[in-house]
């Protein structure tokens, strides 16, 4: 019985400023100031990322869903959670 297909994604580096994601052959920076939901996440929680569809990323340990487009172009997605600070 076929399972759920997921695309290859990897966290390649974490610093105090954010982390880098490798999505196939594209590398993207996820800065904590623009994506505060990750600021207090552990290395394990940030590294456990799923890429179920081309524009959807999910971190189950943090219960965070993001559009890949929001990482590529954060200015087009100006809403930031006030509860995440």
C-alpha angles and dihedrals in degrees: 000000000000118000132209113297116227128185123235114269130163137180103228102180139008123196136163088269100051142290139276123236124201109209107184100300098342123092119203132186116225103197116203092223090062096034105036094168088083099047095095096032120119122241088254093052094047093044093051097082129151127202104197097164133016093262102032130082124179133192105195095188090057097031090231124150120188137177112235086225090061089060094045093047111017093168089068089057104049100167116108123179114251090206095061099067 
